[in-house]
Coordinates of C-alpha atoms (C1' of nucleotides) in Angstrom, one line a residue:
Chain Y
X1 CA -11.4 18.4 11.7
X2 CA -14.8 16.9 12.4
X3 CA -13.5 14.2 14.6
X4 CA -12.0 16.2 17.5
X5 CA -14.1 16.4 20.6
X6 CA -14.4 20.1 20.9
X7 CA -15.3 20.8 17.3
X8 CA -18.6 19.1 17.2
X9 CA -20.3 22.3 18.1
X10 CA -22.5 21.5 21.0
X11 CA -24.5 23.9 23.1
X12 CA -21.3 25.6 24.2
X13 CA -19.6 25.3 20.8
X14 CA -17.4 28.0 19.5
X15 CA -18.9 30.3 16.9
X16 CA -16.7 31.0 13.9
X17 CA -14.9 34.3 14.4
X18 CA -15.5 34.4 18.1
X19 CA -12.5 35.1 20.2
X20 CA -10.8 31.9 21.3
X21 CA -10.1 31.1 24.9
X22 CA -6.6 30.2 25.9
X23 CA -7.7 26.6 26.2
X24 CA -9.1 26.6 22.6
X25 CA -5.9 28.1 21.2
X26 CA -3.8 25.5 23.0
X27 CA -6.0 22.7 21.8
X28 CA -5.8 23.9 18.2
X29 CA -2.1 24.3 18.5
X30 CA -1.5 20.8 19.9
X31 CA -3.9 19.3 17.4
X32 CA -1.7 20.8 14.7
X33 CA 1.4 19.5 16.3
X34 CA 0.0 16.0 16.5
X35 CA -0.8 16.0 12.9
X36 CA 2.6 17.5 12.0
X37 CA 4.4 14.8 13.9
X38 CA 2.1 12.1 12.5
X39 CA 2.9 13.4 9.0
X40 CA 6.6 13.2 9.8
X41 CA 6.3 9.6 10.8
X42 CA 4.2 8.9 7.8
X43 CA 7.0 10.3 5.6
X44 CA 9.6 8.3 7.4
X45 CA 7.9 4.9 7.5
X46 CA 4.6 4.9 5.8
X47 CA 1.0 4.7 7.0
X48 CA 0.9 1.3 8.6
X49 CA 3.8 2.1 10.9
X50 CA 2.1 5.2 12.1
X51 CA 1.6 4.6 15.8
X52 CA -0.1 6.8 18.4
X53 CA 2.4 5.9 21.0
X54 CA 5.3 7.0 18.8
X55 CA 3.6 10.3 18.0
X56 CA 3.0 10.9 21.7
X57 CA 6.5 9.9 22.7
X58 CA 8.0 12.3 20.1
X59 CA 5.8 15.1 21.4
X60 CA 6.8 14.4 25.0
X61 CA 3.3 13.4 26.0
X62 CA 1.9 10.2 27.4
X63 CA 0.1 8.1 24.8
X64 CA -3.3 8.3 26.5
X65 CA -3.2 12.1 26.2
X66 CA -3.7 11.8 22.5
X67 CA -7.2 10.5 23.1
X68 CA -8.2 14.0 24.1
X69 CA -7.6 15.0 20.5
X70 CA -8.3 11.9 18.4
X71 CA -10.7 9.2 19.6
X72 CA -8.7 6.5 17.8
X73 CA -5.8 5.9 15.5
X74 CA -8.1 5.6 12.6
X75 CA -9.4 9.1 13.2
X76 CA -5.9 10.5 13.1
X77 CA -5.4 8.6 9.9
X78 CA -8.6 10.1 8.5
X79 CA -7.4 13.6 9.4
X80 CA -4.2 13.0 7.6
X81 CA -6.0 11.7 4.6
X82 CA -8.3 14.8 4.4
X83 CA -5.3 17.1 4.8
X84 CA -3.4 15.2 2.0
X85 CA -6.4 15.5 -0.4
X86 CA -6.8 19.1 0.5
X87 CA -3.1 19.8 0.0
X88 CA -3.1 18.1 -3.4
X89 CA -6.3 19.9 -4.4
X90 CA -5.0 23.2 -3.4
X91 CA -1.8 22.7 -5.4
X92 CA -3.8 21.9 -8.5
X93 CA -6.2 24.8 -8.0
X94 CA -3.3 27.2 -7.4
X95 CA -1.5 26.0 -10.5
X96 CA -4.5 26.8 -12.6
X97 CA -5.4 30.0 -10.9
X98 CA -1.8 31.3 -11.3
X99 CA -2.5 31.4 -15.1
X100 CA -5.7 33.4 -15.4
X101 CA -5.2 34.4 -19.1
X102 CA -3.6 31.1 -20.2
X103 CA -5.2 28.8 -22.7
X104 CA -6.7 25.4 -21.9
X105 CA -3.5 23.6 -22.9
X106 CA -1.3 25.7 -20.7
X107 CA -3.6 25.1 -17.8
X108 CA -3.7 21.4 -18.4
X109 CA 0.0 21.3 -18.4
X110 CA 0.2 23.3 -15.3
X111 CA -2.3 21.2 -13.5
X112 CA -0.7 17.9 -14.4
X113 CA 2.7 19.0 -13.4
X114 CA 1.4 20.5 -10.2
X115 CA -0.1 17.1 -9.3
X116 CA 3.1 15.3 -10.0
X117 CA 5.2 17.8 -8.2
X118 CA 3.1 17.5 -5.1
X119 CA 3.3 13.7 -5.3
X120 CA 7.0 13.7 -5.6
X121 CA 7.4 16.1 -2.7
X122 CA 5.0 14.1 -0.5
X123 CA 5.3 10.5 -1.6
X124 CA 3.9 8.9 1.5
X125 CA 1.0 11.2 1.6
X126 CA 0.4 10.4 -2.0
X127 CA 0.6 6.7 -1.2
X128 CA -1.8 7.2 1.7
X129 CA -4.5 8.5 -0.7
X130 CA -3.7 6.7 -4.0
X131 CA -1.8 3.7 -2.9
X132 CA -3.2 0.3 -1.9
X133 CA -5.9 0.7 0.7
X134 CA -5.0 0.1 4.3
X135 CA -6.8 -3.2 5.2
X136 CA -9.5 -2.7 7.8
X137 CA -9.7 1.0 7.3
X138 CA -12.8 2.4 5.7
X139 CA -12.5 6.0 4.5
X140 CA -15.4 7.9 6.1
X141 CA -17.7 10.2 4.0
X142 CA -16.0 13.3 5.4
X143 CA -13.1 12.6 3.0
X144 CA -15.0 12.8 -0.3
X145 CA -15.3 16.6 -0.6
X146 CA -11.6 17.0 -0.2
X147 CA -10.9 14.0 -2.5
X148 CA -13.0 15.6 -5.2
X149 CA -11.1 18.9 -5.3
X150 CA -8.3 17.8 -7.6
X151 CA -10.7 16.1 -10.0
X152 CA -12.9 19.2 -10.2
X153 CA -9.8 21.3 -10.9
X154 CA -8.7 18.9 -13.6
X155 CA -12.1 18.6 -15.3
X156 CA -12.8 22.3 -14.9
X157 CA -10.0 23.0 -17.4
X158 CA -11.9 21.1 -20.0
X159 CA -15.1 22.7 -19.1
X160 CA -13.7 26.2 -19.7
X161 CA -11.6 25.6 -22.8
X162 CA -12.4 25.4 -26.5
X163 CA -11.9 21.9 -27.7
X164 CA -11.4 20.6 -31.2
X165 CA -13.3 17.4 -32.1
X166 CA -10.7 14.9 -30.8
X167 CA -11.1 11.9 -33.0
X168 CA -13.0 10.7 -36.0
X169 CA -14.6 7.9 -34.0
X170 CA -16.2 10.1 -31.5
X171 CA -19.4 10.1 -33.4
X172 CA -19.8 6.5 -32.3
X173 CA -21.8 6.2 -29.1
X174 CA -19.8 5.2 -26.0
X175 CA -20.0 1.6 -25.1
X176 CA -22.4 0.2 -22.5
X177 CA -22.4 1.8 -19.0
X178 CA -19.7 4.2 -20.0
X179 CA -22.2 6.4 -21.9
X180 CA -24.2 7.1 -18.8
X181 CA -21.2 7.4 -16.6
X182 CA -19.6 10.0 -18.8
X183 CA -22.9 11.9 -19.1
X184 CA -23.3 12.0 -15.3
X185 CA -19.8 13.2 -14.8
X186 CA -20.3 16.0 -17.3
X187 CA -23.3 17.2 -15.4
X188 CA -21.4 16.8 -12.1
X189 CA -18.6 19.0 -13.4
X190 CA -21.0 21.6 -14.7
X191 CA -22.7 21.7 -11.3
X192 CA -19.5 21.8 -9.3
X193 CA -18.1 24.5 -11.5
X194 CA -14.4 25.2 -11.7
X195 CA -13.9 27.8 -8.9
X196 CA -11.7 30.2 -10.9
X197 CA -13.8 30.0 -14.0
X198 CA -15.9 33.0 -15.0
X199 CA -19.7 33.0 -15.0
X200 CA -19.7 32.2 -18.7
X201 CA -18.0 28.9 -18.0
X202 CA -20.6 28.0 -15.4
X203 CA -23.3 28.5 -18.0
X204 CA -21.5 26.3 -20.5
X205 CA -23.2 23.0 -21.1
X206 CA -20.3 21.2 -19.6
X207 CA -18.0 18.8 -21.2
X208 CA -19.4 16.6 -24.0
X209 CA -19.6 12.9 -22.9
X210 CA -17.1 11.7 -25.5
X211 CA -14.6 14.2 -24.3
X212 CA -15.4 13.2 -20.7
X213 CA -14.7 9.6 -21.5
X214 CA -11.3 10.6 -23.0
X215 CA -10.7 12.8 -19.9
X216 CA -11.2 9.7 -17.7
X217 CA -8.6 7.8 -19.7
X218 CA -6.2 10.7 -19.3
X219 CA -7.1 11.0 -15.6
X220 CA -6.2 7.3 -14.9
X221 CA -3.1 7.7 -17.1
X222 CA -1.9 10.6 -15.1
X223 CA -2.1 8.8 -11.8
X224 CA -0.9 5.6 -13.2
X225 CA 2.2 7.3 -14.4
X226 CA 2.8 9.0 -11.1
X227 CA 2.2 5.9 -9.1
X228 CA 4.6 3.9 -11.3
X229 CA 7.2 6.5 -10.9
X230 CA 6.9 6.8 -7.1
X231 CA 6.5 3.1 -6.5
X232 CA 9.6 2.3 -8.4
X233 CA 8.0 0.6 -11.3
X234 CA 9.7 2.7 -13.9
X235 CA 13.2 1.8 -12.8
X236 CA 15.0 0.4 -15.8
X237 CA 12.6 2.0 -18.3
X238 CA 11.6 5.6 -18.0
X239 CA 13.5 6.6 -15.0
X240 CA 14.2 9.5 -14.4
X241 CA 10.7 10.2 -15.6
X242 CA 10.6 14.0 -16.1
X243 CA 10.8 13.9 -19.9
X244 CA 8.5 10.9 -20.2
X245 CA 6.0 12.7 -18.0
X246 CA 6.1 15.9 -20.0
X247 CA 5.7 13.9 -23.2
X248 CA 2.7 12.0 -21.9
X249 CA 1.0 15.1 -20.7
X250 CA 1.2 16.6 -24.2
X251 CA 0.0 13.4 -25.8
X252 CA -2.9 13.3 -23.4
X253 CA -3.7 16.9 -24.1
X254 CA -3.9 16.0 -27.8
X255 CA -5.9 13.0 -26.9
X256 CA -8.7 14.9 -25.1
X257 CA -8.7 17.5 -27.9
X258 CA -7.0 20.5 -26.4
X259 CA -5.6 22.6 -29.3
X260 CA -1.8 23.2 -29.1
Chain K
X1 CA 12.6 -20.5 -4.8
X2 CA 16.1 -19.4 -4.2
X3 CA 15.7 -18.7 -0.6
X4 CA 14.8 -22.1 0.9
X5 CA 17.6 -23.9 2.5
X6 CA 17.6 -27.1 0.5
X7 CA 17.5 -25.5 -2.9
X8 CA 20.8 -23.7 -2.8
X9 CA 22.4 -26.7 -4.5
X10 CA 25.4 -27.6 -2.3
X11 CA 27.6 -30.6 -2.6
X12 CA 24.7 -32.9 -1.8
X13 CA 22.2 -30.8 -3.7
X14 CA 19.6 -32.5 -5.8
X15 CA 20.1 -32.7 -9.5
X16 CA 17.2 -31.8 -11.7
X17 CA 15.3 -34.9 -12.8
X18 CA 16.8 -37.0 -10.0
X19 CA 14.4 -39.1 -8.0
X20 CA 13.4 -37.2 -4.9
X21 CA 13.7 -38.7 -1.4
X22 CA 10.7 -38.8 0.8
X23 CA 12.2 -36.0 2.8
X24 CA 12.5 -33.8 -0.3
X25 CA 9.0 -34.5 -1.4
X26 CA 7.7 -33.7 2.0
X27 CA 9.7 -30.5 2.0
X28 CA 8.4 -29.4 -1.3
X29 CA 4.9 -30.2 -0.3
X30 CA 5.1 -28.2 2.9
X31 CA 6.8 -25.3 1.2
X32 CA 3.8 -25.2 -1.1
X33 CA 1.4 -25.4 1.7
X34 CA 3.1 -22.5 3.5
X35 CA 2.8 -20.4 0.5
X36 CA -0.8 -21.3 -0.1
X37 CA -1.7 -20.4 3.5
X38 CA 0.3 -17.2 3.2
X39 CA -1.6 -16.3 0.1
X40 CA -4.8 -17.0 1.8
X41 CA -3.9 -14.5 4.6
X42 CA -2.7 -12.1 2.0
X43 CA -6.0 -12.2 0.3
X44 CA -7.9 -11.9 3.6
X45 CA -5.9 -9.0 5.2
X46 CA -3.2 -7.7 2.9
X47 CA 0.5 -7.9 3.0
X48 CA 1.4 -6.1 6.1
X49 CA -0.8 -8.3 8.3
X50 CA 0.9 -11.4 6.9
X51 CA 2.4 -13.0 10.0
X52 CA 4.6 -16.1 10.2
X53 CA 2.9 -17.0 13.5
X54 CA -0.5 -17.0 12.0
X55 CA 0.6 -19.0 9.0
X56 CA 2.2 -21.6 11.3
X57 CA -0.9 -21.7 13.6
X58 CA -3.2 -22.3 10.6
X59 CA -1.0 -25.1 9.4
X60 CA -0.9 -26.7 12.9
X61 CA 2.8 -26.1 13.2
X62 CA 4.8 -24.3 15.8
X63 CA 6.0 -20.9 14.5
X64 CA 9.6 -21.7 14.8
X65 CA 9.2 -24.6 12.4
X66 CA 8.7 -22.2 9.5
X67 CA 12.3 -21.1 9.8
X68 CA 13.2 -24.5 8.3
X69 CA 11.5 -23.3 5.1
X70 CA 12.0 -19.5 5.0
X71 CA 14.8 -17.8 6.9
X72 CA 12.6 -14.8 7.6
X73 CA 9.3 -13.2 7.0
X74 CA 10.7 -11.1 4.3
X75 CA 11.8 -14.2 2.4
X76 CA 8.3 -15.5 2.5
X77 CA 7.1 -12.2 1.2
X78 CA 9.7 -12.3 -1.6
X79 CA 8.5 -15.8 -2.6
X80 CA 4.9 -14.6 -2.8
X81 CA 6.0 -11.6 -4.9
X82 CA 7.8 -13.8 -7.3
X83 CA 4.8 -16.1 -7.5
X84 CA 2.5 -13.2 -8.2
X85 CA 4.6 -11.8 -10.9
X86 CA 4.9 -15.2 -12.5
X87 CA 1.2 -15.8 -12.3
X88 CA 0.4 -12.5 -13.9
X89 CA 3.1 -13.0 -16.6
X90 CA 1.8 -16.5 -17.3
X91 CA -1.8 -15.2 -17.7
X92 CA -0.6 -12.6 -20.2
X93 CA 1.5 -15.0 -22.1
X94 CA -1.3 -17.6 -22.2
X95 CA -3.8 -15.0 -23.5
X96 CA -1.5 -14.1 -26.3
X97 CA -0.5 -17.7 -27.1
X98 CA -4.1 -18.8 -27.2
X99 CA -4.6 -16.7 -30.3
X100 CA -1.8 -17.8 -32.6
X101 CA -3.3 -16.5 -35.8
X102 CA -4.8 -13.4 -34.5
X103 CA -3.8 -9.9 -35.5
X104 CA -1.9 -7.5 -33.3
X105 CA -5.0 -5.7 -32.1
X106 CA -6.8 -8.8 -31.0
X107 CA -3.7 -9.9 -29.1
X108 CA -3.4 -6.5 -27.6
X109 CA -7.0 -6.7 -26.4
X110 CA -6.5 -10.2 -25.1
X111 CA -3.4 -9.2 -23.2
X112 CA -4.9 -6.2 -21.6
X113 CA -8.0 -8.0 -20.5
X114 CA -6.0 -10.9 -19.2
X115 CA -4.0 -8.6 -17.0
X116 CA -7.1 -6.9 -15.6
X117 CA -8.8 -10.2 -15.1
X118 CA -5.9 -11.6 -13.1
X119 CA -5.8 -8.4 -11.0
X120 CA -9.5 -8.6 -10.2
X121 CA -9.2 -12.2 -9.3
X122 CA -6.2 -11.6 -7.1
X123 CA -6.5 -8.1 -5.8
X124 CA -4.2 -8.5 -2.9
X125 CA -1.5 -10.1 -4.9
X126 CA -1.9 -7.3 -7.4
X127 CA -1.5 -4.8 -4.6
X128 CA 1.5 -6.6 -3.4
X129 CA 3.4 -6.1 -6.6
X130 CA 1.9 -2.9 -7.9
X131 CA 0.6 -1.1 -4.8
X132 CA 2.5 1.1 -2.5
X133 CA 5.8 -0.4 -1.5
X134 CA 6.0 -2.1 1.9
X135 CA 8.2 0.2 4.0
X136 CA 11.4 -1.3 5.0
X137 CA 11.1 -4.1 2.4
X138 CA 13.6 -4.1 -0.5
X139 CA 12.7 -6.3 -3.4
X140 CA 15.7 -8.5 -4.1
X141 CA 17.1 -9.0 -7.6
X142 CA 15.6 -12.4 -7.9
X143 CA 12.2 -10.8 -8.6
X144 CA 13.2 -8.9 -11.7
X145 CA 13.0 -11.7 -14.2
X146 CA 9.5 -12.6 -13.1
X147 CA 8.5 -9.0 -13.0
X148 CA 9.6 -8.5 -16.6
X149 CA 7.5 -11.3 -18.0
X150 CA 4.3 -9.4 -18.3
X151 CA 6.1 -6.4 -19.9
X152 CA 7.8 -8.6 -22.4
X153 CA 4.5 -10.2 -23.4
X154 CA 3.0 -6.8 -23.7
X155 CA 5.7 -5.2 -25.8
X156 CA 6.1 -8.4 -27.8
X157 CA 2.7 -7.8 -29.3
X158 CA 4.0 -4.5 -30.8
X159 CA 7.2 -6.1 -31.9
X160 CA 5.4 -8.7 -33.9
X161 CA 2.6 -6.6 -35.4
X162 CA 2.4 -4.3 -38.4
X163 CA 1.8 -0.8 -37.2
X164 CA 0.6 2.2 -39.0
X165 CA 2.4 5.4 -38.4
X166 CA 0.5 6.5 -35.3
X167 CA 0.5 10.3 -35.3
X168 CA 1.6 13.2 -37.5
X169 CA 3.9 14.5 -34.7
X170 CA 5.9 11.3 -34.5
X171 CA 8.6 12.7 -36.8
X172 CA 9.6 15.1 -34.1
X173 CA 12.3 13.7 -31.9
X174 CA 11.4 12.5 -28.4
X175 CA 12.2 15.0 -25.7
X176 CA 15.3 14.8 -23.6
X177 CA 16.1 11.5 -21.8
X178 CA 13.0 9.8 -23.2
X179 CA 14.7 9.4 -26.6
X180 CA 17.4 7.2 -25.1
X181 CA 15.1 5.4 -22.8
X182 CA 12.7 4.4 -25.7
X183 CA 15.7 3.4 -27.8
X184 CA 17.1 1.2 -25.1
X185 CA 13.7 -0.4 -24.4
X186 CA 13.3 -1.2 -28.1
X187 CA 16.5 -3.0 -28.1
X188 CA 15.7 -4.8 -24.8
X189 CA 12.5 -6.1 -26.3
X190 CA 14.2 -7.2 -29.5
X191 CA 16.7 -9.0 -27.4
X192 CA 14.2 -10.6 -25.0
X193 CA 12.0 -11.7 -27.9
X194 CA 8.4 -12.6 -27.4
X195 CA 8.5 -16.3 -26.6
X196 CA 5.6 -17.3 -28.9
X197 CA 6.8 -15.1 -31.8
X198 CA 8.3 -16.8 -34.8
X199 CA 11.9 -16.4 -35.8
X200 CA 11.0 -13.6 -38.2
X201 CA 9.9 -11.5 -35.3
X202 CA 13.1 -12.0 -33.5
X203 CA 14.9 -10.7 -36.6
X204 CA 12.7 -7.7 -36.8
X205 CA 14.4 -4.4 -35.9
X206 CA 12.2 -4.1 -32.8
X207 CA 9.8 -1.4 -32.1
X208 CA 10.6 2.0 -33.3
X209 CA 11.3 4.4 -30.4
X210 CA 8.4 6.7 -31.0
X211 CA 6.0 3.8 -30.9
X212 CA 7.9 2.5 -27.8
X213 CA 7.3 5.9 -26.1
X214 CA 3.6 5.6 -26.9
X215 CA 3.6 2.1 -25.6
X216 CA 5.0 3.3 -22.3
X217 CA 2.2 5.7 -22.0
X218 CA -0.3 2.9 -22.7
X219 CA 1.5 0.7 -20.2
X220 CA 1.2 3.2 -17.4
X221 CA -2.4 3.9 -18.4
X222 CA -3.3 0.2 -18.3
X223 CA -2.0 -0.2 -14.7
X224 CA -3.3 3.2 -13.7
X225 CA -6.7 2.1 -14.7
X226 CA -6.5 -1.2 -12.9
X227 CA -5.1 0.3 -9.8
X228 CA -7.8 3.0 -9.7
X229 CA -10.5 0.3 -10.2
X230 CA -9.1 -2.0 -7.5
X231 CA -8.3 0.6 -5.0
X232 CA -11.8 2.2 -5.1
X233 CA -10.8 5.4 -6.9
X234 CA -13.4 5.0 -9.6
X235 CA -16.4 4.7 -7.3
X236 CA -18.7 7.5 -8.3
X237 CA -17.3 7.9 -11.8
X238 CA -16.5 4.8 -13.9
X239 CA -17.7 2.1 -11.6
X240 CA -18.4 -0.7 -12.7
X241 CA -15.4 -0.2 -14.9
X242 CA -15.8 -3.0 -17.5
X243 CA -17.0 -0.8 -20.3
X244 CA -14.7 2.0 -19.5
X245 CA -11.8 -0.5 -19.5
X246 CA -12.8 -1.9 -22.9
X247 CA -13.1 1.6 -24.3
X248 CA -9.7 2.6 -23.0
X249 CA -8.0 -0.5 -24.4
X250 CA -9.3 0.3 -27.8
X251 CA -8.3 4.0 -27.6
X252 CA -4.8 2.9 -26.5
X253 CA -4.6 0.5 -29.3
X254 CA -5.3 3.4 -31.7
X255 CA -2.8 5.4 -29.8
X256 CA 0.1 3.1 -30.3
X257 CA -0.9 2.6 -33.9
X258 CA -2.4 -0.9 -34.1
X259 CA -4.7 -1.0 -37.1
X260 CA -8.3 -1.9 -36.3
Chain H
dT1 C1' -14.9 41.3 41.8
dG2 C1' -14.9 36.9 44.2
dT3 C1' -16.5 32.4 45.0
dA4 C1' -18.3 27.6 43.9
dC5 C1' -18.7 24.5 40.5
dA6 C1' -18.0 22.3 36.0
dT7 C1' -15.1 21.3 32.3
dC8 C1' -11.1 19.6 30.4
dA9 C1' -5.9 18.3 29.4
dG10 C1' -2.6 15.5 30.8
dT11 C1' -0.7 11.5 34.0
dG12 C1' 0.7 6.9 35.1
dA13 C1' -0.4 2.4 35.5
dA14 C1' -2.4 -1.4 33.6
dC15 C1' -4.8 -4.9 30.3
dG16 C1' -4.3 -7.9 26.7
dC17 C1' -2.6 -8.7 22.5
dG18 C1' 0.5 -10.4 18.7
dC19 C1' 4.7 -10.2 16.6
dG20 C1' 9.7 -12.0 14.7
dT21 C1' 13.3 -14.6 16.0
dT22 C1' 16.6 -17.7 18.8
dC23 C1' 17.9 -21.9 21.0
dA24 C1' 18.7 -26.4 22.9
dC25 C1' 16.2 -30.5 22.3
dT26 C1' 14.1 -35.0 20.3
dG27 C1' 13.2 -38.3 17.1
dA28 C1' 12.8 -39.6 12.4
dT29 C1' 15.0 -40.0 7.8
dG30 C1' 19.0 -40.7 4.8
dT31 C1' 23.9 -42.2 3.7
dA32 C1' 28.4 -44.5 3.8
dC33 C1' 30.7 -48.4 4.6
Chain I
dT1 C1' 21.8 -56.5 4.4
dG2 C1' 23.1 -54.3 8.7
dT3 C1' 25.1 -50.9 11.5
dA4 C1' 27.0 -46.2 12.9
dC5 C1' 26.8 -41.7 12.1
dA6 C1' 25.1 -37.3 9.9
dT7 C1' 21.4 -34.6 8.5
dC8 C1' 17.2 -32.5 9.1
dA9 C1' 12.1 -31.3 10.5
dG10 C1' 9.6 -30.1 14.1
dT11 C1' 9.0 -28.9 19.4
dG12 C1' 8.4 -25.9 23.3
dA13 C1' 10.0 -22.3 25.9
dA14 C1' 11.7 -18.0 26.1
dC15 C1' 13.4 -13.0 24.9
dG16 C1' 12.2 -8.5 24.0
dC17 C1' 9.4 -5.6 21.7
dG18 C1' 5.6 -2.3 20.5
dC19 C1' 1.0 -1.6 20.0
dG20 C1' -4.2 0.5 20.9
dT21 C1' -7.0 1.5 24.4
dT22 C1' -9.1 2.1 29.2
dC23 C1' -9.4 4.1 33.7
dA24 C1' -9.2 6.6 38.0
dC25 C1' -6.6 10.5 39.2
dT26 C1' -4.8 15.5 39.7
dG27 C1' -4.5 20.1 38.8
dA28 C1' -5.3 23.9 35.8
dT29 C1' -8.7 26.7 33.1
dG30 C1' -13.3 28.5 32.3
dT31 C1' -18.1 29.9 33.6
dA32 C1' -22.3 31.3 36.3
dC33 C1' -23.9 33.7 39.8

DNA sequence: TGTACATCAGTGAACGCGCGTTCACTGATGTAC
DNA sequence: TGTACATCAGTGAACGCGCGTTCACTGATGTAC
């Protein structure tokens, strides 16, 4: 919560671990309540109907009081976005961490399903972060760390798993800019390191660029599928989508070269 | 345009081909202008900022005058949605039709790129139809024919092309509900028939269900990629996305079994 | 431990805005005879 | 061809609504001496 007034640690800022004053505890509590209520409205009506006045009303406060906690509506939105990214990232991380001895493919499966499950359970929060951008809203840089978590968890699976050479055409160089993009991503992943991976994985040379390119395809496929399901685009074809999703996850695992 | 008042052909309705009165011509013209201006605002600020009052203002009319053309804001939105689906469908159809002698893979490529090109040229119209649903808005049944056009063009490529058996695991039955869904889609495609396909294609037994399942994966992958690109989710990884897109299109063509 | 002052949460009124939709109306266009 | 009536596009005012944000204020909590 970088945007609340009290948390930009000034001269009298609170040190981590220090005992909190009653005022601080109340402030933290109410900040939480505001976000909870905002999330409730988000779930009920979507992001653009989120209104400070309605949140305040529901909390029994006067609307101007919210400005003690969030300097503007956009800052409240930003807080929700960060929380959503963090919740999704935590789900993916937990799904992987829950299977310490499992092979790469089992972790891949777990991660993909965790992402979908979270999206289905929180469709409006999913739409907030992966749906059409809210016009006039610019996501501030504070969001990027949280946004990266799920991608790091996803790619970390490949970084830590043995891969068979996926296709006969992967000797061919990647086309144009994609070569450099895949290369850079591989290095980023190696640098970020999958949190639950052992030291050996961190020393691994990362994911080979051809695999990284395939992983990018799988990545966009995963979210494309989830978005289509949530946004009603599969009605009349693959709805309900559970089996289709499971099938696609396996196909994509093959596609990136995870052995069965 | 089923929702304008004059077009629900009543007792004095206009017959197709009949000479239009000056009033009718004026009405058609203004209906077009309203939609054009609405599209302009859509492009500038997105769907939820589309306001009847602003459209009227820009057209030099009084806001209540628009109600002679569209009974409500939602009806105007519906008209824009139908137009967007039709424009996208027409692009895809044209891209395929422009290559009458080409093989399946060339048509696949052309179709995928046409879809992306249209999306990049009309990002807000794309978001209108494939982005997060507008809360409180229910797409009426009039939209589904237009929505299906692009899918029919896409699947029609597979229906008319020779395919090699895509993977060794395609002898295995499709899991759960997916089997029936793929089966039904194959029949739908065979029934709808690709408009530019010759009679022989219409007599073809359609697309085998395992291929149809793979096509569904490719379908969601295609739109997932485009959405990620347009909604800014590829910034920092595969942006600019041209080469990545081209690469993915080829991989997906392999994936569905189109010979090179 | 007690007092004086500073900080802060919450109030209530107000500003200024834009929206969708309805309604009674005027005047022009079209139609039937 | 001319007249009487019906249809329809567009006007202008109004209703009722909700929004984000500002501001001067009160009273409670926290802090320094």
